[in-house]
Amino acid sequence: MLTTKARVRERLIDGIKVQVYDDAKELISNAAMQLSALLKEKPSATIGLATGGTFVDFYTHVAATHKEDGYSFGAAKSVNLDEYVGLNWEDPQSYHRYMLENFFSKVDIRKENAFVPNGNAEDIHAEAAAYDRRIQDLGGVDLQYLGVGVNGHIGFNEPHTPFDSRTHVVDLTGSTREANSRFFIARDVPKRAITKGIGTILEAKKIIVLAMGSSKAQIIKDMFEVGMTTRIPITALKMHPDVTLMLDKDAAALLTDL
Ligand code: F6R
């Protein structure tokens, strides 16, 4: 029987390994394979996790396949990128709840090893500093997953965030609040968030960025038309030695030579 192998095109652009997938399922499964390889080699690894629409299918896939694939989260630690300020853990739009529903409740990670910033902390700035220290105490992040905002943000590091920033509190831009309003039916998107800084993110040993859908095409084109600029936070990744950017066809549509 003939099988059609999904196509993946790959090229190094500005030091970033850019992969374009014809099939989004193949993209998700390759992104998950990196996690599988890491946890088989180092079961106690620390993984940096992201939320948002992009990662829902990723978590579903990992939750459904990890046992059969022969690895476990029993000794692993996770540190999420960000959380909205002012939403409690139970809030349906909080990233705590997102992680619990999409991932933590479906795998064997220990509750005490799964960290998400507390957006409801009394002293939010102290929480940010403590979160950054916690990442250091865990020995740093082995593999960081990222999505990208339509304005080029990574985590919630909005345009003009310094590249050496640590975990901090941010004012979300109009564009981010507008993009995320699809998750907040009949209520306002919070105005602030707590996020790992760009400097914190860059300390991860390995970084995998996922971008899917036509809404990301322009920013993916823009990031390779400039060098490194705080105007487009994702360009900071060009200074990291091990970044893979996984794109579906729609997100890659404006990259002409791939
Ligand atoms: C989420 C995060 C954000 C999202 C980005 C894309 O933890 O840090 O940077 O990755 O806003 O969001 P989606 O996937 O909803 O398009």
Short mmCIF file of C-alpha atoms and ligand atoms in Angstrom, two decimals:
data_model
loop_
_atom_site.label_atom_id
_atom_site.label_comp_id
_atom_site.label_asym_id
_atom_site.label_seq_id
_atom_site.Cartn_x
_atom_site.Cartn_y
_atom_site.Cartn_z
CA MET A 1 0.00 0.00 0.00
CA LEU A 2 1.25 3.46 -0.83
CA THR A 3 1.61 5.90 2.03
CA THR A 4 2.06 9.61 1.65
CA LYS A 5 4.77 10.95 3.89
CA ALA A 6 4.04 14.40 5.23
CA ARG A 7 6.60 16.89 4.04
CA VAL A 8 8.84 18.91 6.30
CA ARG A 9 11.07 21.63 4.88
CA GLU A 10 13.93 22.87 7.03
CA ARG A 11 16.35 25.76 6.81
CA LEU A 12 18.65 27.62 9.16
CA ILE A 13 17.71 31.31 9.16
CA ASP A 14 19.59 33.77 11.41
CA GLY A 15 20.81 30.79 13.47
CA ILE A 16 17.26 29.49 14.06
CA LYS A 17 16.31 26.06 12.73
CA VAL A 18 13.06 26.80 10.87
CA GLN A 19 10.84 23.84 10.01
CA VAL A 20 7.70 24.07 7.90
CA TYR A 21 5.18 21.23 8.15
CA ASP A 22 2.59 20.40 5.52
CA ASP A 23 0.66 18.54 8.19
CA ALA A 24 -0.03 20.19 11.57
CA LYS A 25 -0.39 16.77 13.23
CA GLU A 26 3.16 15.95 12.19
CA LEU A 27 4.30 19.26 13.68
CA ILE A 28 2.67 18.44 17.04
CA SER A 29 4.07 14.93 17.06
CA ASN A 30 7.61 16.15 16.29
CA ALA A 31 7.35 18.81 19.00
CA ALA A 32 6.27 16.09 21.44
CA MET A 33 9.09 13.78 20.32
CA GLN A 34 11.64 16.29 21.67
CA LEU A 35 9.98 16.08 25.08
CA SER A 36 9.92 12.31 24.92
CA ALA A 37 13.64 12.19 24.02
CA LEU A 38 14.53 14.56 26.87
CA LEU A 39 12.55 12.74 29.56
CA LYS A 40 13.84 9.33 28.47
CA GLU A 41 17.39 10.61 28.79
CA LYS A 42 16.81 12.76 31.89
CA PRO A 43 13.60 11.80 33.75
CA SER A 44 14.13 14.62 36.28
CA ALA A 45 14.36 17.33 33.60
CA THR A 46 12.77 20.75 34.04
CA ILE A 47 10.49 21.73 31.21
CA GLY A 48 9.27 25.22 30.43
CA LEU A 49 5.62 25.20 29.39
CA ALA A 50 3.41 27.61 27.47
CA THR A 51 -0.36 28.04 27.23
CA GLY A 52 -2.65 29.61 24.61
CA GLY A 53 -4.59 28.15 21.71
CA THR A 54 -1.46 26.79 20.02
CA PHE A 55 -0.65 24.34 22.80
CA VAL A 56 -4.03 22.69 23.35
CA ASP A 57 -3.43 19.99 20.71
CA PHE A 58 0.15 19.55 21.88
CA TYR A 59 -0.95 18.73 25.44
CA THR A 60 -3.72 16.45 24.21
CA HIS A 61 -1.18 14.56 22.12
CA VAL A 62 1.42 14.28 24.89
CA ALA A 63 -1.17 13.17 27.45
CA ALA A 64 -2.50 10.52 25.08
CA THR A 65 0.86 9.11 23.95
CA HIS A 66 3.43 9.39 26.75
CA LYS A 67 2.66 6.09 28.48
CA GLU A 68 2.75 4.06 25.30
CA ASP A 69 5.86 5.93 24.25
CA GLY A 70 7.48 4.76 27.50
CA TYR A 71 8.17 7.88 29.49
CA SER A 72 6.78 9.49 32.61
CA PHE A 73 6.52 12.90 34.28
CA GLY A 74 6.90 11.31 37.74
CA ALA A 75 10.31 12.89 38.36
CA ALA A 76 9.97 15.88 36.01
CA LYS A 77 9.43 19.50 36.96
CA SER A 78 7.63 22.13 34.97
CA VAL A 79 7.70 25.92 35.10
CA ASN A 80 5.06 27.76 33.11
CA LEU A 81 5.77 31.00 31.33
CA ASP A 82 3.06 33.27 32.60
CA GLU A 83 -0.24 34.03 34.32
CA TYR A 84 -2.74 36.88 34.32
CA VAL A 85 -2.64 39.18 37.33
CA GLY A 86 -5.81 39.11 39.44
CA LEU A 87 -7.30 35.79 38.32
CA ASN A 88 -7.52 33.14 40.98
CA TRP A 89 -6.48 29.53 40.37
CA GLU A 90 -10.03 28.38 39.82
CA ASP A 91 -10.87 31.02 37.24
CA PRO A 92 -11.71 29.33 33.92
CA GLN A 93 -9.46 31.79 32.05
CA SER A 94 -6.47 31.48 34.36
CA TYR A 95 -3.44 29.63 33.06
CA HIS A 96 -3.47 27.55 36.25
CA ARG A 97 -6.84 26.18 35.25
CA TYR A 98 -5.76 25.78 31.61
CA MET A 99 -2.74 23.70 32.67
CA LEU A 100 -4.77 21.61 35.09
CA GLU A 101 -7.46 20.82 32.55
CA ASN A 102 -5.27 20.35 29.50
CA PHE A 103 -2.26 18.67 31.02
CA PHE A 104 -1.52 18.32 34.73
CA SER A 105 -4.65 16.28 35.45
CA LYS A 106 -3.86 13.94 32.54
CA VAL A 107 -0.23 13.02 33.25
CA ASP A 108 1.64 11.78 36.30
CA ILE A 109 3.47 15.03 37.09
CA ARG A 110 3.51 15.70 40.85
CA LYS A 111 1.51 18.73 41.89
CA GLU A 112 4.42 20.07 43.93
CA ASN A 113 6.68 19.92 40.86
CA ALA A 114 4.39 21.84 38.48
CA PHE A 115 4.86 25.60 38.79
CA VAL A 116 2.75 28.42 37.36
CA PRO A 117 3.29 32.02 38.55
CA ASN A 118 0.70 33.10 41.13
CA GLY A 119 -1.09 36.05 39.52
CA ASN A 120 -3.10 36.52 42.68
CA ALA A 121 -0.16 36.98 45.05
CA GLU A 122 -0.50 39.82 47.53
CA ASP A 123 2.89 41.20 46.49
CA ILE A 124 2.99 40.46 42.79
CA HIS A 125 6.52 41.85 42.30
CA ALA A 126 7.88 39.68 45.11
CA GLU A 127 6.14 36.69 43.49
CA ALA A 128 7.89 37.48 40.19
CA ALA A 129 11.31 37.64 41.84
CA ALA A 130 10.63 34.43 43.80
CA TYR A 131 9.51 32.64 40.61
CA ASP A 132 12.76 33.59 38.88
CA ARG A 133 14.78 32.32 41.86
CA ARG A 134 12.79 29.10 41.84
CA ILE A 135 13.78 28.45 38.22
CA GLN A 136 17.43 28.94 39.18
CA ASP A 137 17.02 26.68 42.22
CA LEU A 138 15.60 23.97 39.97
CA GLY A 139 18.83 24.16 37.99
CA GLY A 140 17.36 26.04 35.02
CA VAL A 141 15.11 24.89 32.22
CA ASP A 142 16.22 22.01 29.99
CA LEU A 143 13.62 22.52 27.28
CA GLN A 144 11.42 25.60 26.91
CA TYR A 145 8.30 25.56 24.73
CA LEU A 146 7.07 28.91 23.40
CA GLY A 147 4.27 30.29 21.28
CA VAL A 148 4.41 33.73 19.68
CA GLY A 149 1.93 36.60 19.83
CA VAL A 150 0.77 38.46 16.72
CA ASN A 151 2.95 41.36 17.96
CA GLY A 152 5.98 39.10 18.39
CA HIS A 153 5.73 38.65 22.14
CA ILE A 154 7.18 35.56 23.79
CA GLY A 155 5.71 34.73 27.15
CA PHE A 156 3.96 38.02 27.84
CA ASN A 157 7.08 40.03 27.01
CA GLU A 158 5.54 42.76 24.92
CA PRO A 159 7.43 44.92 22.36
CA HIS A 160 10.27 46.99 23.88
CA THR A 161 10.86 44.62 26.81
CA PRO A 162 14.63 44.54 27.48
CA PHE A 163 16.32 41.33 26.31
CA ASP A 164 17.92 40.86 29.75
CA SER A 165 14.62 41.10 31.66
CA ARG A 166 13.89 38.64 34.46
CA THR A 167 10.45 37.38 35.54
CA HIS A 168 8.35 40.51 35.97
CA VAL A 169 4.92 42.12 35.91
CA VAL A 170 3.79 43.55 32.56
CA ASP A 171 1.06 45.78 31.21
CA LEU A 172 -0.53 43.86 28.34
CA THR A 173 -0.79 45.77 25.06
CA GLY A 174 -4.09 46.46 23.28
CA SER A 175 -3.10 44.00 20.56
CA THR A 176 -2.51 41.15 23.04
CA ARG A 177 -5.72 41.89 24.94
CA GLU A 178 -7.61 41.96 21.65
CA ALA A 179 -6.03 38.67 20.46
CA ASN A 180 -6.88 36.96 23.77
CA SER A 181 -10.41 38.39 24.03
CA ARG A 182 -11.56 35.26 22.18
CA PHE A 183 -11.10 33.37 25.46
CA PHE A 184 -12.89 35.98 27.62
CA ILE A 185 -16.54 35.90 26.67
CA ALA A 186 -18.52 38.83 28.16
CA ARG A 187 -15.67 40.03 30.37
CA ASP A 188 -12.53 42.10 30.03
CA VAL A 189 -9.11 40.58 29.46
CA PRO A 190 -6.92 41.39 32.49
CA LYS A 191 -4.66 44.41 32.00
CA ARG A 192 -1.57 42.90 33.61
CA ALA A 193 0.29 39.63 33.68
CA ILE A 194 3.32 38.08 35.32
CA THR A 195 5.80 36.53 32.88
CA LYS A 196 9.23 34.96 32.71
CA GLY A 197 11.51 37.65 31.30
CA ILE A 198 13.30 37.39 28.00
CA GLY A 199 16.62 36.94 29.83
CA THR A 200 15.04 34.16 31.89
CA ILE A 201 13.71 32.47 28.75
CA LEU A 202 17.08 32.71 26.97
CA GLU A 203 18.75 30.75 29.78
CA ALA A 204 16.87 27.57 28.80
CA LYS A 205 19.23 25.00 27.27
CA LYS A 206 16.94 24.34 24.32
CA ILE A 207 13.93 26.25 22.95
CA ILE A 208 11.11 25.08 20.69
CA VAL A 209 8.66 27.64 19.30
CA LEU A 210 5.35 26.61 17.75
CA ALA A 211 3.42 28.93 15.44
CA MET A 212 0.33 27.88 13.57
CA GLY A 213 -2.31 29.62 11.52
CA SER A 214 -2.42 32.57 9.15
CA SER A 215 -2.65 35.14 11.98
CA LYS A 216 1.06 34.43 12.72
CA ALA A 217 2.29 34.72 9.12
CA GLN A 218 3.11 38.44 9.22
CA ILE A 219 5.11 38.36 12.46
CA ILE A 220 7.04 35.29 11.27
CA LYS A 221 7.96 37.18 8.10
CA ASP A 222 8.81 40.33 10.08
CA MET A 223 11.12 38.53 12.51
CA PHE A 224 13.46 37.54 9.69
CA GLU A 225 13.43 40.92 7.99
CA VAL A 226 15.22 42.63 10.86
CA GLY A 227 18.19 41.66 12.98
CA MET A 228 17.53 41.72 16.70
CA THR A 229 15.22 44.41 17.98
CA THR A 230 13.23 44.82 21.18
CA ARG A 231 10.41 46.07 18.92
CA ILE A 232 9.89 42.37 18.00
CA PRO A 233 10.63 40.36 21.17
CA ILE A 234 10.90 37.00 19.38
CA THR A 235 14.01 38.27 17.55
CA ALA A 236 15.87 37.85 20.87
CA LEU A 237 15.87 34.12 20.15
CA LYS A 238 18.46 34.74 17.42
CA MET A 239 21.10 35.03 20.14
CA HIS A 240 20.29 31.55 21.52
CA PRO A 241 22.34 28.60 20.20
CA ASP A 242 19.55 25.99 20.10
CA VAL A 243 16.17 27.22 18.85
CA THR A 244 13.78 25.32 16.59
CA LEU A 245 10.83 27.22 15.11
CA MET A 246 8.09 24.83 13.98
CA LEU A 247 5.59 26.36 11.56
CA ASP A 248 2.56 25.06 9.78
CA LYS A 249 2.01 26.07 6.16
CA ASP A 250 -0.24 29.00 7.08
CA ALA A 251 2.19 30.55 9.56
CA ALA A 252 5.00 30.13 7.01
CA ALA A 253 2.99 31.49 4.08
CA LEU A 254 4.93 34.77 3.82
CA LEU A 255 8.41 33.20 4.11
CA THR A 256 9.23 33.20 0.42
CA ASP A 257 12.26 30.92 0.25
CA LEU A 258 11.06 27.94 2.28
C1 F6R B 1 1.24 31.72 26.58
C2 F6R B 1 2.17 32.75 26.12
C3 F6R B 1 1.93 33.54 24.88
C4 F6R B 1 1.27 32.73 23.75
C5 F6R B 1 1.02 33.63 22.54
C6 F6R B 1 0.29 32.88 21.44
O1 F6R B 1 1.72 31.09 27.75
O2 F6R B 1 3.13 32.98 26.78
O3 F6R B 1 3.15 34.08 24.44
O4 F6R B 1 2.11 31.66 23.40
O5 F6R B 1 0.24 34.73 22.93
O6 F6R B 1 -0.98 32.54 21.88
P1 F6R B 1 -1.94 31.59 21.01
O7 F6R B 1 -1.34 30.24 21.01
O8 F6R B 1 -3.25 31.62 21.74
O9 F6R B 1 -1.99 32.19 19.65
#
